[in-house]
Amino acid sequence: MTTEKLYHFVNGERVSGNSGRYGDIYNPALGAVTKQVPLANSSEVEDAIASAQAAFPGWSATPPGRRAQVMFNFRSLIKEHMDELAESVSSEHGKTLEDAKGSITRGLEVVEYACGISQVLKGEFSESVASEVDSWNIRQPLGVCAGITPFNFPAMVPMWMFPMAIACGNTFVLKPSERDPSCPLLLAELMKKAGLPDGVLNVINGDKEAVDTILKDDRVQAVSFVGSTAIGEYIYQTGAAHNKRVQALCGAKNHMVVMPDADMDQVVDAIMGAAYGSAGERCMAISVVVSVGDEPADAIIEKLVPKLDALKVGPYTELSSEMGPVINPAAKERIEGYITKGVEEGAQLVRDGRGTVVPGSENGCFVGATVFDKVTKDMSIYTDEIFGPVLCIVRAESYDEAITMVNEHEYGNGTAIFTRDGDAARNFSNKVQIGMVGINVPIPVPLAFHSFGGWKRSLFGDHAIHGPEGVRFYTKLKTVTSRWPSGIRSGAVFNFKAGGEH
Ligand code: NAD
């Protein structure tokens, strides 16, 4: 059987790879390679950048209302092609179809925000800042922007980027994850169908060679990255060294603090979705529960274990599946290695997901839902991002110890507190050193008209992504000061004067 070979999408056309290098794409539920993706060499990436560069003058001069029209069309096309898009996500990522559709819908919300770009790009105007002088701000596009995206949200994360960049008048080169690139390729074709001129959106597949070419090319003005912290820090430093604007959204270890007064049924339902949804492969997954006192931990374990035993692990093709496989055999091995390490480090293994076999999908990359209790801060299962269905329960003696633990962790993406106490919740949201905070909300992902981003080593750069921060990132500010003299001359002025006199 020949393996299907994918392509790049450059200047409005599918382009076969010519580097001779290919990456394997798994169907994780089968544990088998089903497709191959071409890994671009530098000259192929440069062609994509050249195509975006050539499209920039025309696209940036297109009125925002006409750009928005493309976004309206794109929105309709996504809805029309929802099943096909979800299938492409699930067959390469492994998540359930419902979850895939949910993630596409979150991306769609960014497209909807981009539909209002004329309103969002409106500048500020000050009349008569001095005699006969008016002043105003406009935001103009940067030029060619690039996006480098992770495997875990092949639809949503690219849609955090290119709709905003393009609506702002930029052109774009997307380098999606080489592990599940089919959905981003489909999205680019839908953008063309929506009326986007050729060259405005290009998708180039590849690995480090493609990324390094993007980072070093002078024609690229800005780079948005989402992925792991080690790579994100490299992207930020290398991009900045080449004078680019960079936003790099990175790894996470999200803590849920549970106070003794919390509603434990609500807490356990929240944990099921937040720790095990998408097999824990979410940057906003809850991977640590901090129990304030022993009482919440004991109650959680008692209520959680029967739910875990009933959790339906299986392939996306079984519509009753609640949790799918992890992305590929290497990820399964890495996650199971962490579970083994947690046992060696002395944590108490309450449920063990190693060796999970799903009948009918025996070779699938499944890891069952796993819980450790009595985890301590020095253990690698606590310090490291595992990125799988593994939950650590840590017992803190007090609220102060719990919040200190959250604040001392190197990551700062998301966190949540579960409590009925408004005072504790208010103190937590004020004091916690984390970018996105939930109060009785386990995964506090901001909607598209807010912005998404963490703190500490979860985000390098000055801007969060999409929403108002996305507009700031993808535009540069220009301030115009203009005088239309009435004919009365006041002579030359050599000094700055107070009160805005020019
Ligand atoms: P990854 O860092 O391995 O890959 C991300 C991108 O970087 C891919 O496009 C990949 O091709 C590229 N890349 C990989 N190695 C590279 C190298 N050596 N040099 C240059 N580029 C390289 O991440 P992943 O495994 O695909 O995704 C999972 C990670 O993404 C997790 O850490 C997760 O927390 C993070 N993530 C963060 C957010 C967020 O918003 N903070 C959202 C989603 C995922």
XYZ file of C-alpha atoms and ligand atoms in Angstrom:
546
model
C 0.000 0.000 0.000
C 1.430 3.425 -0.905
C 1.258 6.068 1.793
C -0.600 9.272 0.877
C 1.788 12.183 0.433
C 0.694 15.677 1.422
C 1.870 18.971 -0.110
C 2.499 22.632 0.635
C 0.041 25.413 -0.279
C 1.882 28.333 -1.854
C 0.531 31.218 -3.913
C -2.923 29.659 -3.999
C -1.739 26.272 -5.307
C -0.899 22.834 -3.928
C 2.837 22.327 -4.363
C 4.603 18.967 -4.027
C 7.650 18.917 -1.793
C 10.986 18.706 -3.576
C 13.402 18.404 -0.635
C 13.205 14.614 -0.700
C 12.563 14.627 3.075
C 9.254 13.480 4.549
C 7.780 13.207 8.043
C 5.450 10.377 9.123
C 1.872 11.161 10.110
C 0.193 8.616 12.361
C -3.405 7.729 12.816
C -2.906 7.469 16.595
C -5.931 5.238 17.107
C -4.333 2.666 14.801
C -0.769 3.379 15.906
C 0.150 3.253 12.205
C 1.645 5.703 9.712
C -1.091 6.640 7.250
C 0.351 9.693 5.468
C 3.608 11.502 4.888
C 4.227 15.209 4.899
C 6.988 16.884 2.881
C 9.553 18.689 5.031
C 10.504 21.861 3.196
C 14.051 22.956 2.563
C 15.097 26.596 2.816
C 14.462 27.452 -0.814
C 10.881 26.122 -0.641
C 10.269 28.253 2.457
C 11.783 31.253 0.700
C 9.346 30.716 -2.203
C 6.435 30.858 0.253
C 7.815 34.039 1.836
C 8.314 35.578 -1.628
C 4.707 34.781 -2.501
C 3.494 36.474 0.701
C 5.779 39.446 0.073
C 4.429 39.898 -3.478
C 0.813 39.765 -2.234
C 1.345 42.355 0.521
C 1.004 45.665 -1.408
C -2.345 44.676 -2.925
C -3.776 43.106 0.217
C -2.691 45.845 2.625
C -4.315 48.425 0.304
C -7.597 46.473 0.284
C -10.120 48.287 2.512
C -10.741 46.522 5.838
C -14.422 46.087 4.971
C -13.460 44.089 1.858
C -10.984 42.030 3.882
C -13.784 41.343 6.357
C -15.971 40.087 3.519
C -13.466 37.261 2.965
C -13.737 36.423 6.675
C -17.541 36.294 6.487
C -17.273 33.887 3.531
C -14.623 31.841 5.351
C -16.898 31.578 8.396
C -19.706 30.103 6.250
C -17.317 27.681 4.557
C -15.977 26.393 7.876
C -19.517 25.660 9.022
C -20.270 23.948 5.706
C -17.109 21.803 5.910
C -17.220 21.153 9.668
C -17.453 17.359 9.371
C -14.559 17.118 6.920
C -12.394 19.433 9.043
C -13.177 17.512 12.241
C -12.385 14.199 10.532
C -9.010 15.576 9.432
C -8.234 16.639 13.026
C -9.383 13.408 14.672
C -7.729 11.057 12.191
C -4.299 12.669 12.727
C -4.558 13.925 16.323
C -6.794 11.218 17.791
C -9.232 13.425 19.759
C -12.939 12.611 19.605
C -15.000 14.155 16.808
C -17.017 16.234 19.287
C -13.824 17.601 20.789
C -12.401 18.302 17.323
C -15.570 20.210 16.389
C -15.399 22.140 19.657
C -11.834 23.216 18.906
C -12.747 24.272 15.362
C -15.605 26.319 16.814
C -13.174 28.098 19.167
C -11.092 28.984 16.098
C -14.219 30.079 14.277
C -14.893 32.581 17.051
C -11.613 34.305 16.179
C -12.752 34.451 12.543
C -15.977 36.087 13.763
C -13.947 38.675 15.684
C -11.930 39.289 12.508
C -15.214 39.907 10.628
C -15.489 43.121 12.688
C -12.012 44.322 11.734
C -13.212 47.698 10.424
C -14.541 48.540 13.875
C -11.473 47.158 15.642
C -8.964 49.056 13.482
C -10.666 52.415 14.029
C -8.041 54.844 15.272
C -8.174 57.623 17.859
C -8.572 61.266 16.958
C -7.880 64.393 18.989
C -9.136 67.625 17.563
C -7.241 70.905 18.156
C -4.322 69.598 20.220
C -2.825 73.019 19.471
C -4.087 75.883 17.378
C -5.063 74.513 13.950
C -3.409 71.207 14.832
C -5.180 67.850 14.975
C -3.644 64.524 15.965
C -4.664 60.940 15.289
C -3.470 57.357 15.565
C -3.741 54.692 12.936
C -2.650 51.073 13.040
C -1.040 49.749 9.881
C -0.108 46.180 8.928
C 3.434 44.909 9.353
C 4.007 42.963 6.122
C 4.749 39.240 5.960
C 3.906 37.495 9.242
C 4.568 33.846 10.083
C 2.935 31.321 12.386
C 4.506 28.155 13.818
C 1.956 25.906 15.485
C 1.805 22.776 17.718
C 0.143 19.414 17.137
C -2.491 19.582 19.842
C -4.864 22.070 18.177
C -4.256 21.813 14.421
C -7.328 23.927 13.601
C -7.780 26.294 16.538
C -4.213 27.514 17.063
C -3.594 28.414 13.381
C -6.969 30.212 13.538
C -5.755 32.200 16.557
C -3.206 33.650 14.152
C -3.885 33.926 10.430
C -7.444 35.376 10.491
C -6.263 38.213 12.754
C -3.052 38.849 10.817
C -4.804 38.793 7.457
C -7.781 40.895 8.558
C -5.262 43.491 9.786
C -3.842 43.651 6.232
C -0.798 41.386 6.545
C 0.117 38.375 4.470
C 0.964 35.099 6.153
C 3.165 32.007 6.038
C 1.934 29.204 8.293
C 4.242 26.361 9.343
C 1.874 23.918 11.065
C 2.880 20.928 13.144
C 4.328 18.216 10.929
C 2.374 15.674 12.981
C -1.150 16.757 11.858
C -0.984 19.233 8.969
C -4.063 18.171 6.924
C -6.541 20.474 8.667
C -4.432 23.663 8.241
C -4.005 22.780 4.544
C -7.782 22.424 4.190
C -8.327 25.747 5.962
C -5.981 27.494 3.519
C -7.955 26.090 0.584
C -11.182 27.336 2.179
C -9.640 30.810 2.522
C -8.933 30.778 -1.217
C -12.515 29.666 -1.873
C -13.674 32.517 0.389
C -12.080 34.991 -2.035
C -8.623 35.494 -0.538
C -6.134 36.528 -3.248
C -3.330 34.078 -3.992
C -0.211 34.495 -1.885
C -1.932 36.150 1.091
C -1.989 32.838 3.015
C 0.645 30.170 2.402
C 1.162 26.892 4.261
C 4.650 25.441 4.265
C 5.236 22.108 5.975
C 8.486 21.328 7.656
C 10.630 21.010 10.727
C 13.575 22.915 12.195
C 15.022 23.768 8.769
C 11.778 25.507 7.736
C 11.450 27.284 11.088
C 15.044 28.528 11.038
C 14.580 29.894 7.519
C 11.503 31.834 8.667
C 13.336 33.170 11.731
C 16.308 34.452 9.749
C 14.563 35.866 6.656
C 14.525 39.673 6.678
C 11.227 39.801 4.781
C 9.365 38.244 7.735
C 8.286 41.006 10.123
C 6.614 39.041 12.908
C 6.478 35.476 14.187
C 3.709 33.936 16.281
C 4.655 30.651 17.908
C 2.672 28.205 20.014
C 4.383 25.073 21.325
C 6.725 23.819 24.004
C 8.791 26.120 26.217
C 12.218 24.908 25.086
C 11.411 25.596 21.423
C 9.448 28.771 22.186
C 12.358 30.325 24.051
C 14.635 29.524 21.093
C 12.101 31.018 18.646
C 11.768 34.178 20.756
C 15.508 34.702 21.121
C 16.380 33.882 17.502
C 13.495 35.907 16.060
C 14.328 38.905 18.256
C 18.024 38.645 17.273
C 16.801 39.051 13.685
C 14.749 42.125 14.622
C 11.355 40.481 14.436
C 8.356 40.994 16.599
C 7.777 37.645 18.370
C 5.036 36.220 20.546
C 5.799 32.689 21.780
C 3.088 30.923 23.771
C 4.526 27.898 25.500
C 4.134 25.010 27.928
C 2.090 24.768 31.087
C 1.418 23.005 34.370
C -2.008 24.245 35.395
C -2.968 23.958 39.052
C -6.519 23.711 40.374
C -6.672 24.829 44.011
C -9.539 23.144 45.853
C -10.709 24.740 49.092
C -12.477 22.604 51.744
C -15.754 24.485 51.166
C -15.902 23.677 47.419
C -18.747 21.675 45.898
C -16.912 18.356 45.432
C -19.292 16.996 42.783
C -18.679 20.113 40.727
C -14.918 19.761 41.333
C -14.827 16.147 40.175
C -16.853 16.842 37.022
C -14.490 19.715 36.296
C -11.443 17.471 36.772
C -12.818 14.819 34.419
C -13.109 17.288 31.549
C -10.066 19.413 32.339
C -7.527 16.689 33.136
C -8.602 13.959 30.734
C -10.348 15.763 27.835
C -8.233 15.478 24.684
C -6.106 12.928 26.642
C -4.584 15.805 28.603
C -2.933 17.179 25.445
C -4.107 20.743 26.082
C -1.993 23.653 27.235
C -4.907 24.579 29.521
C -5.423 21.053 30.890
C -5.481 20.765 34.664
C -2.509 18.584 35.567
C -2.213 19.397 39.299
C -4.908 19.529 41.959
C -3.788 21.327 45.108
C -5.942 20.202 47.989
C -6.090 22.705 50.843
C -6.043 20.290 53.773
C -6.589 16.524 53.424
C -10.370 16.674 53.268
C -10.733 17.801 49.583
C -8.129 15.259 48.348
C -9.858 12.363 50.119
C -13.285 13.406 48.800
C -11.971 13.909 45.264
C -10.328 10.487 45.114
C -13.435 8.785 46.445
C -15.651 10.417 43.798
C -13.115 10.431 40.944
C -12.055 6.777 40.878
C -15.460 5.312 39.861
C -15.711 7.930 37.096
C -12.256 7.009 35.810
C -13.139 3.333 35.845
C -16.210 4.146 33.728
C -14.352 6.467 31.313
C -14.678 5.180 27.753
C -11.241 5.193 26.123
C -11.319 4.488 22.391
C -10.859 5.650 18.810
C -12.712 8.676 17.412
C -14.532 6.367 14.999
C -16.437 4.969 18.013
C -18.829 7.820 18.744
C -19.191 6.721 22.378
C -15.453 7.271 23.048
C -14.805 9.948 25.658
C -11.013 9.964 25.541
C -8.883 9.146 22.510
C -5.235 8.136 22.142
C -2.178 10.371 22.483
C -0.537 11.675 19.317
C 1.964 8.904 18.469
C 3.935 5.948 19.906
C 6.764 8.232 21.092
C 4.307 10.326 23.142
C 2.796 7.178 24.681
C 6.257 5.943 25.651
C 7.216 9.330 27.127
C 4.001 9.630 29.184
C 4.228 6.052 30.456
C 7.864 6.758 31.348
C 6.693 9.631 33.557
C 4.189 7.355 35.296
C 6.973 4.870 36.043
C 9.145 7.713 37.324
C 6.328 8.998 39.560
C 6.125 5.557 41.194
C 9.910 5.499 41.652
C 9.823 8.994 43.139
C 7.393 7.795 45.796
C 4.038 9.262 44.707
C 0.984 7.131 45.422
C -0.426 5.727 42.153
C -4.205 5.673 42.537
C -5.062 4.754 38.922
C -2.489 3.535 36.392
C -3.063 4.194 32.663
C 0.000 2.259 31.482
C -0.549 -0.738 29.237
C -4.084 0.294 28.231
C -5.269 -1.841 25.318
C -8.453 -0.987 23.427
C -10.100 -4.018 21.786
C -10.193 -3.533 18.024
C -7.437 -0.865 18.240
C -4.748 -2.988 19.867
C -1.853 -1.017 18.374
C -3.383 2.385 19.187
C -1.426 4.935 21.229
C -3.766 4.781 24.214
C -2.797 5.798 27.738
C -5.507 5.363 30.342
C -6.528 8.037 32.823
C -3.917 8.179 35.588
C -3.978 9.749 39.067
C -1.201 10.180 41.570
C -1.842 11.248 45.163
C 0.654 12.630 47.692
C 2.795 14.206 44.986
C 5.465 16.585 46.255
C 7.058 19.647 44.682
C 10.431 17.997 44.048
C 9.043 15.170 41.891
C 9.472 15.365 38.110
C 5.783 14.478 37.628
C 5.091 17.797 39.422
C 7.793 19.986 37.898
C 7.537 18.843 34.252
C 4.769 19.237 31.707
C 3.754 15.631 30.948
C 1.143 16.525 28.299
C -0.921 13.389 28.765
C -3.817 12.086 30.910
C -1.882 12.174 34.181
C -3.192 14.096 37.181
C -1.098 14.881 40.277
C -2.783 15.587 43.603
C -0.676 17.644 46.005
C -1.759 18.227 49.590
C -1.132 21.700 51.027
C -1.628 22.583 54.664
C -3.077 26.018 54.028
C -4.366 28.390 51.345
C -1.113 30.372 51.644
C 0.952 27.287 50.935
C -1.281 26.456 47.954
C -1.000 29.879 46.284
C 2.747 30.022 46.957
C 3.083 26.672 45.196
C 1.214 27.970 42.139
C 3.284 31.139 42.095
C 6.615 29.363 42.468
C 6.028 27.001 39.543
C 7.995 27.976 36.429
C 4.880 27.917 34.228
C 2.093 30.482 34.399
C -0.468 29.643 31.743
C -3.765 28.873 33.513
C -5.050 28.119 36.992
C -8.343 27.718 38.832
C -9.708 27.927 42.322
C -12.785 26.025 43.433
C -14.471 27.526 46.478
C -17.716 29.034 47.766
C -15.788 31.801 49.527
C -15.802 35.086 47.582
C -13.000 36.505 49.680
C -10.676 33.577 48.908
C -11.588 33.747 45.215
C -10.945 37.482 45.064
C -7.624 37.188 46.852
C -6.613 34.349 44.529
C -7.437 36.188 41.299
C -5.565 39.235 42.585
C -2.425 37.547 43.931
C -1.845 34.598 41.636
C 1.043 34.941 39.154
C -0.731 33.313 36.224
C -2.092 34.723 32.949
C -5.553 33.095 32.870
C -7.519 32.457 36.044
C -10.730 30.495 36.595
C -13.036 30.828 39.585
C -15.032 27.604 39.688
C -14.115 27.351 35.981
C -11.473 24.689 35.332
C -10.295 25.756 31.862
C -10.547 29.551 31.731
C -9.840 29.994 28.011
C -10.751 33.573 27.103
C -13.220 34.068 24.265
C -12.029 35.522 20.969
C -12.807 39.134 21.906
C -10.465 38.837 24.899
C -6.862 37.689 24.503
C -5.170 34.393 25.378
C -1.770 34.213 27.041
C 0.173 33.034 30.049
C 2.849 34.500 32.298
C 6.338 33.408 33.334
C 7.833 30.675 31.108
C 4.470 30.111 29.413
C 4.802 33.186 27.187
C 7.801 35.004 25.755
C 7.103 38.399 24.222
C 4.857 41.302 25.083
C 1.571 40.309 23.520
C -1.005 37.650 24.219
C -2.778 36.200 21.183
C -6.043 37.094 19.348
C -8.600 39.704 20.466
C -7.314 43.248 21.104
C -3.769 42.006 21.843
C -3.755 40.211 18.489
C -4.560 43.467 16.712
C -1.736 45.229 18.566
C 0.685 42.442 17.679
C -0.174 42.395 13.969
C -0.176 46.183 13.441
C 2.175 49.062 14.078
C 1.070 52.325 15.530
C 1.414 55.533 13.573
C 0.547 58.925 15.042
C -0.136 61.794 12.667
C -0.052 65.429 13.723
C -1.415 67.800 11.113
C -1.796 71.544 10.779
C -4.048 73.216 8.268
C -3.120 76.875 8.784
C -5.851 79.457 8.693
C -3.424 81.895 7.059
C -2.256 83.630 10.266
C 1.532 83.175 10.549
C 3.097 83.062 13.988
C 6.726 82.667 12.900
C 9.172 79.828 13.511
C 9.087 77.941 16.859
C 12.354 76.464 18.132
C 11.394 75.133 21.541
C 8.894 72.550 22.814
C 6.151 74.334 24.710
C 3.898 73.124 27.459
C 0.233 72.435 26.779
C 0.688 70.932 23.324
C 1.769 74.129 21.544
C 3.636 73.185 18.375
P 6.723 21.632 19.850
O 7.414 22.732 20.554
O 7.408 20.322 19.738
O 6.399 22.079 18.329
C 5.789 23.300 18.034
C 6.262 23.764 16.658
O 7.682 23.992 16.701
C 6.002 22.755 15.543
O 5.535 23.430 14.401
C 7.367 22.143 15.311
O 7.572 21.736 13.969
C 8.327 23.263 15.665
N 9.606 22.748 16.172
C 9.807 21.599 16.864
N 11.112 21.459 17.166
C 11.756 22.529 16.662
C 13.114 22.958 16.667
N 14.078 22.238 17.250
N 13.410 24.129 16.074
C 12.464 24.864 15.494
N 11.143 24.508 15.453
C 10.797 23.357 16.030
O 5.288 21.483 20.514
P 4.203 20.342 20.289
O 4.686 19.075 20.890
O 3.776 20.318 18.865
O 2.970 20.923 21.125
C 2.823 20.718 22.505
C 3.313 21.893 23.301
O 2.633 23.074 22.895
C 3.041 21.769 24.789
O 4.172 22.198 25.491
C 1.867 22.694 25.019
O 1.745 23.193 26.335
C 2.177 23.781 24.056
N 0.993 24.571 23.744
C 0.916 25.815 24.291
C -0.205 26.604 24.064
C -0.320 27.967 24.664
O -1.170 28.716 24.217
N 0.482 28.328 25.645
C -1.245 26.114 23.254
C -1.116 24.849 22.694
C 0.012 24.078 22.950
